Every structure is written in structure tokens, then in C-alpha cells.
Amino acid sequence: MAEIVEFQPDDALHHGENVQHRCHPLHLSWVSGFNPRVPLLNVSSRRDRKELVLASGSALLFYSYDGEREKVFPVTGHKAVVNMIGCDGSGRFVVSSDCSYSINVWDRVPACGDGATGGHKNPIAIRTIFEPFKASEISAVALSREGKYLLAGGGTGVGGPDQGAQLKLWSWTVGNDFPDDTLTLPARLGRIKTIHFCPDRGRRHQFVVTLGAGVVFGAWDAKEQRLSMQVPKRHGFQDYNDSAFVEGTDRAVSVTAAGMAIVWNDDRKTPGDGAGSETALRKEFLKYLHLKYAAINVVRSCDEKIVTGDDDGEIRFYDNSMKILYWFKQEDLEPIRTLSFELVETRKRKPPAAEPTESNGGEESNEGGEQTETRTQPDINIEEIAPKDVSFDAKPVIVRGFVSATKTGKIYDIDIVYHKIQELFLPAPSIITAFDVHPRRSELCACDGNGRLVVYDLKTRAIKMTLDVPIQRTRRGRIITLVYSPCGTFLAGGAENGYLWMVEPNIMILAGASPLQFVNDKIRRVMFSSDSKSLLCVDDSNTVTLLQREKDDWQPTGRCATHRIVDLAFLNPTDFVSIGDDRYMVKYTIDDADMAQLETLSIVQRQRIEQSARPTGLLVMPGGQQLLVANDQLKFKVFHARTFDILHTYSAPFVDGPARCLRLLPGEDFFLFITHNNIYLHHLPIDGNPFKYMAVRAHPKRLSWMQLTWTERCAFVFGDGDHAVSMWKINTGPVLDNLKNVGTGLDPFCMLLPGGKRGCYVREILSLFFYNQISPKNSDGDAELTLRDAMDTRDVPNYMRSIGFHMSEYEEQNLCKEMELLGTYFLTFEEVTKLFLNHRPSFGCPPNAEDIRTAVTSIGATTASGTKVDLVRLITILSAMGEPMDPKTSEFYCRLLFPAAFESKDLPDDLQEDRPTEECEGRGHAGGKECSNCIPIDVFTDRLS
């Protein structure tokens, strides 16, 4: 087994900060909740300190509680959602897996530090296994009790529907990339749910696998380096949920969704099988018991007792023969999803005057060899205070403390001996639907699908206030947008049923007239004006409603129908603009001077800003004179805030979808935005330089919303299916370091071209740049030709078409407008290249033969048989459809490309007259000669491509 060397950062150099944050633009520093669908781990090795490991999205949360303060340390290391976590017997090594991408093994000792000093170092990932089941999912993982072997199950469906799930085992401390052995389970058993190793010292290489339709018992032979398995005979049970070995016996117990408990036992005893035998005996069905009419979700064996948790919120204790001993229900009666016991040993039964023996020196040692403190009150007789079982002997029920988690995300620390039940951690009752940060205080308000508003203090990371909004508990009544007013006095939430909930954020109570309902459609966006006097509501009926405060209530004062708004922003307290799916930008004004006039809210300007792209985000640039618009063709466009004239076009990040939720970083030359999975930090001013922005992967599915807070200099995001809001600390240092080392001029931009600055592509476009100056159109008879390092702006569009950017007329007009703003008639090669890189499409290639074939067929330029292109019809269509093209220009290009088609017959004088293609095709075959204006479609596509 390889030695694990602990990482020791230089505290004097880094001042206790995370070293990774020095090279990342954003660092995950806190998460407000966890994913209750993933079973948590209780890795507490001391009774005065609770330590848990939880999952939240693609992050792991290492939680600790010392009785006074809760601490949560999140770590990222997965690309997809974490779906399973486990640990060894000592709790030092933690294994986590995501849905399909990787398995990580974490060393938790740096997070715990020395128990006496309370270390604060971070956990580290010491082993990663990528794609263990190729393209299939990872269902379950487990570490052996001594932490030497890693067992993973998954891969259902690989190779076809008849292929069953697989089990793979690694000696992970050696570092092999390939598993030591692989087993394929019967396909009839279904998907793997859980894997557990046997806790007994003599059988620690045995394990039980719970599947949807059965249970599999297996073992690892370390000498033969081989996995073996045994499937007990079927007895008609289905919907297995969990299984566990019964400590100190040769039995195992499985529980089902029908409230059944199935007991398995060794079917024979062989001579020489002692306590230390590694021989795997066959497990056979012993008996079954119908324990509940509710589903039993989890079963555990600890301290000579079998413990179950079910959908009724009841936790039951049985002896090793499945005789009921004790049970209790929690007050909320929520379904139990997790039971996880502490790692400390069982409390010793001893008289009140018992003293520590000399052998242990007053300390107890757990399985992993960690020293734990003795009880602080040795004079208490545990047998007297412990609850009594239901047998006639009324024996005390003594079991170590454990943690239970419910379906709705509540975590309880339970000690039945001392009759203590304490709720831990930040609750995550439902999926987050909206959130916002306070503009003046370090506070975050999040809303879930049940209408529960929770306010968090960002400095202490604790819950400050809560409010349960009486919403309709359906998808129709959820609050999906939440916003504070700029002054921080008001909090508004828009719901799917058209309700507008107004909350007093300082005391978290509903306002007097709340909720307001002035529409029946879903409210998609709510926004306050900069002076907090006006409130805008955007609904699904493409209507903007203006509300203004009258005395103590908000009343609708204006309404206007508009486009389907994608984003909107205020220019000043009375003017705001919006962008929509219709590719228009609209400006509105609020007239407060005369409230008696008919229209308080009106549209004053409307202009089309895109031809084929759709806007995705809007940002008012510093100074308020320019508007930055992002679109789904991965471009940033800058418009004048008053005239809506285009000023600049820049290339946006082209890795992970279009930019959304553009937010300025207050007081700095940076702005942030999100894409599908990433958060980007971009330096201002924008110029298309690919080294001016950096990103981190923030979500495995899709990010939904982002907000910034200047009080903590952090970004907050949540995504699809999240039960929590993530807090990312912003660090602008890496972006500034990038800009210092990428060079000047064209150096950073040429990285976007094949071969870089010295590649053949750059040399070719440079040659074409100078060739344009000696072309016939630029020559003046016999005058001496002088080559310059600048190009006439009138030649730039055709030059860009020659080097691969086939722009439309609309794009050419925008390009010419931007060149006019430069104030010069000639552009250098550097300036032209930057324009080319910023304007050209961010994805896709020039049209190929198949694209051209599809285009001419769809517009109807082919003959009836579809095998030829009628050039006369094509010229007629080009002069009438889309951006009209001059017929003479179309004819010129057709004669240039296909001279043979015009040798025997000239085009008719009236090109607008539509000649039937059937007539043309008929004449083309008359006398065995083809029509002079019809050419084969293959020849047409080959010539144009």
C-alpha cells in the first residue's frame, strides 16, 4: 500500500486561504443546503463533535458542529451530480461518485486536523477513476472497512437490454487505472441501489449488493485476485431498498418497499470456519417478516441491534433475531431516507463508580484506531437513563448516537440514551425556485417550491429569518422570481399563477394587501426602478405592468403589450429597455408628471437589432450611454443607449452556450455572466480578446440565475434541480495575470486562427490583404502602383468574403457602420483581422455541398425531378426573397460560374417572369439536347462549394 503524504501549505505565505483560489477566477466558498436524495455519512469520531459528509449538486460538503457553531466546507471535483458517497471503517477516506463521469477518493484528515487543536485544513482528492463504466452510469460505490479496496456498481444496459449491471473492484491505493476484477450480474435483477461491505473483522472482504429485484452476496479473494458472487434463490419479493450484514452473526437483512424484511443466513457450517475465516458461505433465504404497511427505506446493524427507517417517519430497533425492542417517531413524521451511526464504540455498561482501567488509560479506541475521550460524566449509570425495550425483562436499549435525514432534507442528531434530538445543518426542504441578495446588507433570501422564504446571514452563514408563504402547493403556485428593491425596504416575488407577493424583509412578514393579482398568467420577471418608486412585472402574455406605491400598498398604474421579453434593464428611474425573442430592442418611459393622462407607461422606441440571432442578455455599461447585448450566436454587441445604433460587435466565449445574466462587478472593470454550466469573469473594455475572460464549471446540468453582492464580493447561483444556492468568491487576479503574459497587437487574437500567428492561414489572409490593392478595380491605367499597409474600408466586406466570412447584406451594413465610427477611410491588417475575428460566425463552417443542395431545393430553384437547378428561376427567386439581390448582379455571377449554360440561349429580357420548370425540362430533353439554363445539381453544388 502506497504511503499517503499529507499536503502542508505555507501558512505564512497564503495566510490560511485556499491555494486553489489564487489561480481560479471564482472559488466555491459556501452552499446553503444539500441534496436530500443522496444518503449522507456520519463520520464523527468524537462524541463532542459532529462531522458529516453530504452532497450538493456536483460538490461535496464536509460539515462539522462542535456544539456552538456549524461549519461547512464545500469541495468540487465532479463533473456531474454526486449520487453516492461512502467511507471506510475509520472515516478517514471518503469515496464519492457522480452519475457517469468519475469516482473520487478523498482524504478527510486534513479537514479534521488534530483533534486537540481543531485543524482547519482542506480535504484533498487523492485518487480519481474516470468513466469506470464508459458511457453508462455509476449506481453505487463503497470502500472496504480497512479502506484498501474500492467497489463500484453500475453499467446497466451496456451491450444491450439483456446485459446486466457490473461490479468492478480496485486496489485503489496502488494506482491502477483498470479494475482488478469485474463481475456481470444477472439482467433480471435490475439496477444496483446500494453496496455494503461486511463490518466483521473476519469477513471484511464480503459484501452485499441490493438491486431493484434481488440481492447478491459476493466476496473478494485477495490471494486469487478474483471476485465471486452468489444470488440466493428467488422467493417472489420485489422492490428491494437496502440490505445490511448483521454484526457478530452469519446473517443479513434486506428491506423492501412493501414493508417486508427478508433474513438471509448461511446454509451450512464447515469445519475450521472460525471467526477469522475469509471463506464466503452461501447465503440462503431464512425467513421474512411483514414489519410495516409503509415502505422501509433503510436498514443498518449497529451495537447488536438492527435499525430501520420507513416512510412513516418511524425508526425501529430490533435484536439480531428481528425481535422488536424499541421504536419512536419524529414530530414531523417525514419519510426517513438515511441512518448513519457514529464511529465511536458502544457505550460501556458500567456502575456509577466505574473508573477507567489501566489498559486504556481512560480512553476508548474505535475500529480505526482513533482515540476518543471518555464520558465526561462517569458517575451516570447508562442503564438507568437508557430507554427500556418492550420485552418482559425491560432491558435498557443502549446504542451509539446516529444521524437521520428525511425526504424533505431535515437532519437530526439523535441520542436515544440521553433522549436528545437536535436538528443540524441548513435545511433543504424543496428545490430552489428563486433567490436574491440584499443590496445593502450581507443577506441572501431564497425561496423553494413549497413557498418557504429563508434569509441567510452571509457573514455567519446561518439562517436569520424564515417565512412560509401560503402558496398553492402545486407547480402552478410556485414563486419563480424574487427581487429586493435597491433601497432594501421591499421584497417582491412573482408566482406562476399571477400572484405578486410583497414582503417586509426587515421582519419577514407579508405586506397588508399581499398577494396582489392583476394578471392570470405566470409572472416571469419582477424588477424595481433605481429609486424604488416603481415596480415592473413581466408575464407570459407579453405584457409589462407598472406598479407604484400608494400609501401602504402597491397599485397597478400602467400596462402595455410588448414582445416576449428575454431581459430588461433601467437606464434611469423613468426609462428602461428590453430585448426579446422577436430580435427587437424596445424602450419604455414612465410618466410621473401628470398622473391624469391616459398612458403612464408607454413605448417610445422600437428597433430591430438582430437578423437571425436571438438576444439572451442585456447589460447597461458603466456611464449609462451604451448597452451590451449577448445573443445565441455567441456574440457581444454594443448599442447606443439613446439611438440603438450598433457600435461594436465582439466575439463571446464559444465553449458552453450563450451568455446570460450579465452583471457588473461594482467598482471594478469586470462583469460576470453565466452560460449553461459555467460562470465567466470578463475584463472591460470588451475587444474580443480570448484571454480577457476566465470561467469555472459551476453546475452539472444548467445554471438558472445569478446575482452579485458588493458586500461580500461574491456571486450567487443556482441551477436545475438544486436544493441550495451556491456562493462563489470572486478573484480577478488570474484574469489580470493572463493579460500581462499574452502579448499585444494580434498575438492573442491569432490564437483563434488555425496554426496561430505563424500558421499558413495567417500568411494566406495577409497575402490576400495585399493582393486586394493590386486587383484590376484598384489599378489606374499605367500609373505606378504603390502597396500600402492599409485597406480602403469599402473593400473590407469583399475581402472578408474572400477569406471565409460570407456575410449577409444586414451584416455588411452593421460592419460598415462600425467602420464609420473609427473615423478613418483606411484600416491596417491588424484592425481588419480583429474585425474579421469578431464578426465571423463563432461556430459552424462555410456551407458544404449538402448545405447548398438543401438550400436551392427548399427555395424551389430546382426542376420538378429535383436533379437540376434552373438558373433562370434561381435568379428570379434571389431578386424577390430574403435580402433582394439585383438581377443583373445575379446574372453576372451565374454567367461567370456556369458559362456553358448561357452559350446557346441567352436569358430572357424580363427576368421577373416565372418560366415553368416543367417546360424548361421538356425542352432540355428535346432532340437529345439539354436546356441551356438548367444544370445538374451536383455540378452546381460542386462549383459553389
PDB file of C-alpha atoms in Angstrom, residues 423-600:
ATOM      1  CA  GLU A 423     -31.737  19.407  14.158  1.00  0.00           C
ATOM      2  CA  LEU A 424     -28.484  20.011  12.310  1.00  0.00           C
ATOM      3  CA  PHE A 425     -27.341  21.872   9.240  1.00  0.00           C
ATOM      4  CA  LEU A 426     -29.235  24.163   6.926  1.00  0.00           C
ATOM      5  CA  PRO A 427     -32.475  22.587   5.750  1.00  0.00           C
ATOM      6  CA  ALA A 428     -33.169  21.972   2.077  1.00  0.00           C
ATOM      7  CA  PRO A 429     -36.887  21.202   2.077  1.00  0.00           C
ATOM      8  CA  SER A 430     -37.537  21.580  -1.637  1.00  0.00           C
ATOM      9  CA  ILE A 431     -35.978  22.603  -4.921  1.00  0.00           C
ATOM     10  CA  ILE A 432     -34.915  26.250  -5.062  1.00  0.00           C
ATOM     11  CA  THR A 433     -37.088  28.321  -7.419  1.00  0.00           C
ATOM     12  CA  ALA A 434     -35.821  31.895  -6.859  1.00  0.00           C
ATOM     13  CA  PHE A 435     -33.411  33.970  -4.774  1.00  0.00           C
ATOM     14  CA  ASP A 436     -31.945  37.449  -4.430  1.00  0.00           C
ATOM     15  CA  VAL A 437     -29.282  39.179  -2.352  1.00  0.00           C
ATOM     16  CA  HIS A 438     -29.860  42.279  -0.252  1.00  0.00           C
ATOM     17  CA  PRO A 439     -28.420  45.410  -1.907  1.00  0.00           C
ATOM     18  CA  ARG A 440     -27.125  46.911   1.346  1.00  0.00           C
ATOM     19  CA  ARG A 441     -26.679  44.075   3.854  1.00  0.00           C
ATOM     20  CA  SER A 442     -24.923  40.734   3.740  1.00  0.00           C
ATOM     21  CA  GLU A 443     -28.139  38.780   3.395  1.00  0.00           C
ATOM     22  CA  LEU A 444     -29.461  36.195   0.965  1.00  0.00           C
ATOM     23  CA  CYS A 445     -33.156  35.358   0.590  1.00  0.00           C
ATOM     24  CA  ALA A 446     -34.028  32.073  -1.128  1.00  0.00           C
ATOM     25  CA  CYS A 447     -37.425  30.599  -1.944  1.00  0.00           C
ATOM     26  CA  ASP A 448     -38.232  26.925  -2.539  1.00  0.00           C
ATOM     27  CA  GLY A 449     -41.064  25.120  -4.238  1.00  0.00           C
ATOM     28  CA  ASN A 450     -43.118  24.994  -1.041  1.00  0.00           C
ATOM     29  CA  GLY A 451     -43.175  28.774  -0.668  1.00  0.00           C
ATOM     30  CA  ARG A 452     -40.704  28.906   2.207  1.00  0.00           C
ATOM     31  CA  LEU A 453     -38.582  32.063   2.258  1.00  0.00           C
ATOM     32  CA  VAL A 454     -35.292  31.719   4.149  1.00  0.00           C
ATOM     33  CA  VAL A 455     -32.983  34.638   4.899  1.00  0.00           C
ATOM     34  CA  TYR A 456     -29.317  33.756   5.481  1.00  0.00           C
ATOM     35  CA  ASP A 457     -26.704  35.933   7.153  1.00  0.00           C
ATOM     36  CA  LEU A 458     -23.753  35.709   4.759  1.00  0.00           C
ATOM     37  CA  LYS A 459     -21.189  36.552   7.434  1.00  0.00           C
ATOM     38  CA  THR A 460     -22.179  33.829   9.880  1.00  0.00           C
ATOM     39  CA  ARG A 461     -23.617  31.525   7.147  1.00  0.00           C
ATOM     40  CA  ALA A 462     -26.623  30.882   9.384  1.00  0.00           C
ATOM     41  CA  ILE A 463     -30.387  31.185   8.992  1.00  0.00           C
ATOM     42  CA  LYS A 464     -31.571  34.581  10.159  1.00  0.00           C
ATOM     43  CA  MET A 465     -35.327  34.562   9.463  1.00  0.00           C
ATOM     44  CA  THR A 466     -37.915  32.425   7.708  1.00  0.00           C
ATOM     45  CA  LEU A 467     -41.395  32.946   6.295  1.00  0.00           C
ATOM     46  CA  ASP A 468     -43.861  30.374   4.967  1.00  0.00           C
ATOM     47  CA  VAL A 469     -45.859  31.960   2.166  1.00  0.00           C
ATOM     48  CA  PRO A 470     -49.302  30.302   1.813  1.00  0.00           C
ATOM     49  CA  ILE A 471     -48.921  29.436  -1.860  1.00  0.00           C
ATOM     50  CA  GLN A 472     -50.807  26.755  -3.737  1.00  0.00           C
ATOM     51  CA  ARG A 473     -48.537  23.750  -3.263  1.00  0.00           C
ATOM     52  CA  THR A 474     -48.506  22.856  -6.914  1.00  0.00           C
ATOM     53  CA  ARG A 475     -46.277  23.797  -9.791  1.00  0.00           C
ATOM     54  CA  ARG A 476     -48.887  26.403 -10.679  1.00  0.00           C
ATOM     55  CA  GLY A 477     -48.399  28.395  -7.486  1.00  0.00           C
ATOM     56  CA  ARG A 478     -44.636  28.441  -7.044  1.00  0.00           C
ATOM     57  CA  ILE A 479     -42.731  31.711  -6.637  1.00  0.00           C
ATOM     58  CA  ILE A 480     -40.305  31.774  -9.562  1.00  0.00           C
ATOM     59  CA  THR A 481     -38.856  35.293  -9.367  1.00  0.00           C
ATOM     60  CA  LEU A 482     -37.686  37.177  -6.286  1.00  0.00           C
ATOM     61  CA  VAL A 483     -36.158  40.657  -6.045  1.00  0.00           C
ATOM     62  CA  TYR A 484     -35.175  43.227  -3.409  1.00  0.00           C
ATOM     63  CA  SER A 485     -35.716  46.910  -4.039  1.00  0.00           C
ATOM     64  CA  PRO A 486     -32.492  48.956  -4.429  1.00  0.00           C
ATOM     65  CA  CYS A 487     -33.153  50.616  -1.061  1.00  0.00           C
ATOM     66  CA  GLY A 488     -33.649  47.203   0.598  1.00  0.00           C
ATOM     67  CA  THR A 489     -37.044  48.140   2.039  1.00  0.00           C
ATOM     68  CA  PHE A 490     -39.227  45.951  -0.162  1.00  0.00           C
ATOM     69  CA  LEU A 491     -39.120  42.340  -1.321  1.00  0.00           C
ATOM     70  CA  ALA A 492     -41.335  41.148  -4.188  1.00  0.00           C
ATOM     71  CA  GLY A 493     -41.952  37.655  -5.503  1.00  0.00           C
ATOM     72  CA  GLY A 494     -43.831  36.685  -8.658  1.00  0.00           C
ATOM     73  CA  ALA A 495     -45.658  33.340  -8.863  1.00  0.00           C
ATOM     74  CA  GLU A 496     -46.757  31.094 -11.690  1.00  0.00           C
ATOM     75  CA  ASN A 497     -50.447  31.768 -11.027  1.00  0.00           C
ATOM     76  CA  GLY A 498     -50.087  35.537 -11.442  1.00  0.00           C
ATOM     77  CA  TYR A 499     -49.821  36.366  -7.733  1.00  0.00           C
ATOM     78  CA  LEU A 500     -47.404  39.078  -6.629  1.00  0.00           C
ATOM     79  CA  TRP A 501     -46.271  38.556  -3.027  1.00  0.00           C
ATOM     80  CA  MET A 502     -44.974  41.616  -1.186  1.00  0.00           C
ATOM     81  CA  VAL A 503     -42.845  41.002   1.914  1.00  0.00           C
ATOM     82  CA  GLU A 504     -41.387  43.294   4.544  1.00  0.00           C
ATOM     83  CA  PRO A 505     -37.795  41.981   4.507  1.00  0.00           C
ATOM     84  CA  ASN A 506     -36.701  43.523   7.806  1.00  0.00           C
ATOM     85  CA  ILE A 507     -39.209  41.496   9.819  1.00  0.00           C
ATOM     86  CA  MET A 508     -40.201  38.900   7.181  1.00  0.00           C
ATOM     87  CA  ILE A 509     -43.967  39.346   7.227  1.00  0.00           C
ATOM     88  CA  LEU A 510     -46.376  39.689   4.334  1.00  0.00           C
ATOM     89  CA  ALA A 511     -47.475  43.180   3.394  1.00  0.00           C
ATOM     90  CA  GLY A 512     -51.042  44.218   4.110  1.00  0.00           C
ATOM     91  CA  ALA A 513     -52.628  43.626   0.698  1.00  0.00           C
ATOM     92  CA  SER A 514     -50.408  40.714  -0.308  1.00  0.00           C
ATOM     93  CA  PRO A 515     -50.865  38.890  -2.566  1.00  0.00           C
ATOM     94  CA  LEU A 516     -51.734  41.158  -5.459  1.00  0.00           C
ATOM     95  CA  GLN A 517     -53.291  39.663  -8.563  1.00  0.00           C
ATOM     96  CA  PHE A 518     -53.646  41.790 -11.665  1.00  0.00           C
ATOM     97  CA  VAL A 519     -52.887  39.062 -14.252  1.00  0.00           C
ATOM     98  CA  ASN A 520     -53.755  35.385 -14.602  1.00  0.00           C
ATOM     99  CA  ASP A 521     -50.554  34.380 -16.372  1.00  0.00           C
ATOM    100  CA  LYS A 522     -47.180  33.416 -14.980  1.00  0.00           C
ATOM    101  CA  ILE A 523     -45.060  36.333 -13.785  1.00  0.00           C
ATOM    102  CA  ARG A 524     -41.657  35.705 -15.324  1.00  0.00           C
ATOM    103  CA  ARG A 525     -39.746  38.758 -14.128  1.00  0.00           C
ATOM    104  CA  VAL A 526     -40.058  41.408 -11.428  1.00  0.00           C
ATOM    105  CA  MET A 527     -37.846  44.500 -11.267  1.00  0.00           C
ATOM    106  CA  PHE A 528     -37.730  47.680  -9.182  1.00  0.00           C
ATOM    107  CA  SER A 529     -36.670  51.041 -10.579  1.00  0.00           C
ATOM    108  CA  SER A 530     -33.428  52.548  -9.333  1.00  0.00           C
ATOM    109  CA  ASP A 531     -35.303  54.894  -6.984  1.00  0.00           C
ATOM    110  CA  SER A 532     -37.534  52.034  -5.663  1.00  0.00           C
ATOM    111  CA  LYS A 533     -40.673  54.022  -6.562  1.00  0.00           C
ATOM    112  CA  SER A 534     -41.800  51.816  -9.446  1.00  0.00           C
ATOM    113  CA  LEU A 535     -42.166  48.073  -9.856  1.00  0.00           C
ATOM    114  CA  LEU A 536     -42.345  46.235 -13.190  1.00  0.00           C
ATOM    115  CA  CYS A 537     -43.936  42.824 -13.698  1.00  0.00           C
ATOM    116  CA  VAL A 538     -43.495  40.846 -16.908  1.00  0.00           C
ATOM    117  CA  ASP A 539     -45.943  37.993 -17.513  1.00  0.00           C
ATOM    118  CA  ASP A 540     -46.391  35.221 -20.042  1.00  0.00           C
ATOM    119  CA  SER A 541     -48.929  37.198 -22.061  1.00  0.00           C
ATOM    120  CA  ASN A 542     -46.129  39.557 -23.224  1.00  0.00           C
ATOM    121  CA  THR A 543     -47.448  42.368 -21.057  1.00  0.00           C
ATOM    122  CA  VAL A 544     -45.467  44.749 -18.851  1.00  0.00           C
ATOM    123  CA  THR A 545     -47.380  46.020 -15.821  1.00  0.00           C
ATOM    124  CA  LEU A 546     -46.255  49.092 -13.887  1.00  0.00           C
ATOM    125  CA  LEU A 547     -46.997  49.262 -10.152  1.00  0.00           C
ATOM    126  CA  GLN A 548     -46.398  52.268  -7.954  1.00  0.00           C
ATOM    127  CA  ARG A 549     -46.695  52.654  -4.214  1.00  0.00           C
ATOM    128  CA  GLU A 550     -49.771  54.450  -2.938  1.00  0.00           C
ATOM    129  CA  LYS A 551     -49.753  54.850   0.828  1.00  0.00           C
ATOM    130  CA  ASP A 552     -49.020  51.338   2.122  1.00  0.00           C
ATOM    131  CA  ASP A 553     -49.937  49.301  -0.962  1.00  0.00           C
ATOM    132  CA  TRP A 554     -48.675  48.811  -4.485  1.00  0.00           C
ATOM    133  CA  GLN A 555     -51.269  49.549  -7.159  1.00  0.00           C
ATOM    134  CA  PRO A 556     -51.146  48.966 -10.952  1.00  0.00           C
ATOM    135  CA  THR A 557     -50.898  52.320 -12.725  1.00  0.00           C
ATOM    136  CA  GLY A 558     -49.961  51.360 -16.264  1.00  0.00           C
ATOM    137  CA  ARG A 559     -49.748  48.492 -18.681  1.00  0.00           C
ATOM    138  CA  CYS A 560     -48.522  47.937 -22.206  1.00  0.00           C
ATOM    139  CA  ALA A 561     -48.329  44.996 -24.580  1.00  0.00           C
ATOM    140  CA  THR A 562     -44.866  44.257 -25.886  1.00  0.00           C
ATOM    141  CA  HIS A 563     -42.739  41.382 -27.175  1.00  0.00           C
ATOM    142  CA  ARG A 564     -41.702  38.257 -25.287  1.00  0.00           C
ATOM    143  CA  ILE A 565     -39.069  39.802 -23.062  1.00  0.00           C
ATOM    144  CA  VAL A 566     -35.797  37.990 -22.541  1.00  0.00           C
ATOM    145  CA  ASP A 567     -34.131  40.626 -20.374  1.00  0.00           C
ATOM    146  CA  LEU A 568     -34.687  44.238 -19.337  1.00  0.00           C
ATOM    147  CA  ALA A 569     -32.772  46.998 -17.576  1.00  0.00           C
ATOM    148  CA  PHE A 570     -33.393  50.522 -16.280  1.00  0.00           C
ATOM    149  CA  LEU A 571     -31.491  53.406 -17.862  1.00  0.00           C
ATOM    150  CA  ASN A 572     -32.765  55.869 -15.254  1.00  0.00           C
ATOM    151  CA  PRO A 573     -35.685  55.924 -12.807  1.00  0.00           C
ATOM    152  CA  THR A 574     -38.193  56.622 -15.607  1.00  0.00           C
ATOM    153  CA  ASP A 575     -36.752  54.883 -18.694  1.00  0.00           C
ATOM    154  CA  PHE A 576     -35.976  51.231 -19.284  1.00  0.00           C
ATOM    155  CA  VAL A 577     -35.250  48.980 -22.252  1.00  0.00           C
ATOM    156  CA  SER A 578     -35.980  45.347 -23.055  1.00  0.00           C
ATOM    157  CA  ILE A 579     -34.804  42.750 -25.551  1.00  0.00           C
ATOM    158  CA  GLY A 580     -36.994  39.922 -26.776  1.00  0.00           C
ATOM    159  CA  ASP A 581     -37.253  36.764 -28.797  1.00  0.00           C
ATOM    160  CA  ASP A 582     -38.519  38.797 -31.745  1.00  0.00           C
ATOM    161  CA  ARG A 583     -34.982  40.266 -32.107  1.00  0.00           C
ATOM    162  CA  TYR A 584     -36.150  43.769 -31.238  1.00  0.00           C
ATOM    163  CA  MET A 585     -34.996  46.241 -28.615  1.00  0.00           C
ATOM    164  CA  VAL A 586     -37.751  48.348 -27.075  1.00  0.00           C
ATOM    165  CA  LYS A 587     -37.523  51.494 -24.974  1.00  0.00           C
ATOM    166  CA  TYR A 588     -40.241  52.457 -22.473  1.00  0.00           C
ATOM    167  CA  THR A 589     -40.885  55.532 -20.393  1.00  0.00           C
ATOM    168  CA  ILE A 590     -42.761  56.133 -17.148  1.00  0.00           C
ATOM    169  CA  ASP A 591     -44.530  59.475 -16.967  1.00  0.00           C
ATOM    170  CA  ASP A 592     -44.977  60.639 -13.385  1.00  0.00           C
ATOM    171  CA  ALA A 593     -45.560  64.290 -14.180  1.00  0.00           C
ATOM    172  CA  ASP A 594     -49.263  64.021 -14.965  1.00  0.00           C
ATOM    173  CA  MET A 595     -50.989  61.003 -13.475  1.00  0.00           C
ATOM    174  CA  ALA A 596     -54.258  62.002 -15.141  1.00  0.00           C
ATOM    175  CA  GLN A 597     -53.073  61.228 -18.646  1.00  0.00           C
ATOM    176  CA  LEU A 598     -54.155  58.030 -20.340  1.00  0.00           C
ATOM    177  CA  GLU A 599     -50.824  56.236 -20.609  1.00  0.00           C
ATOM    178  CA  THR A 600     -48.484  56.190 -17.621  1.00  0.00           C
TER     179      THR A 600
END
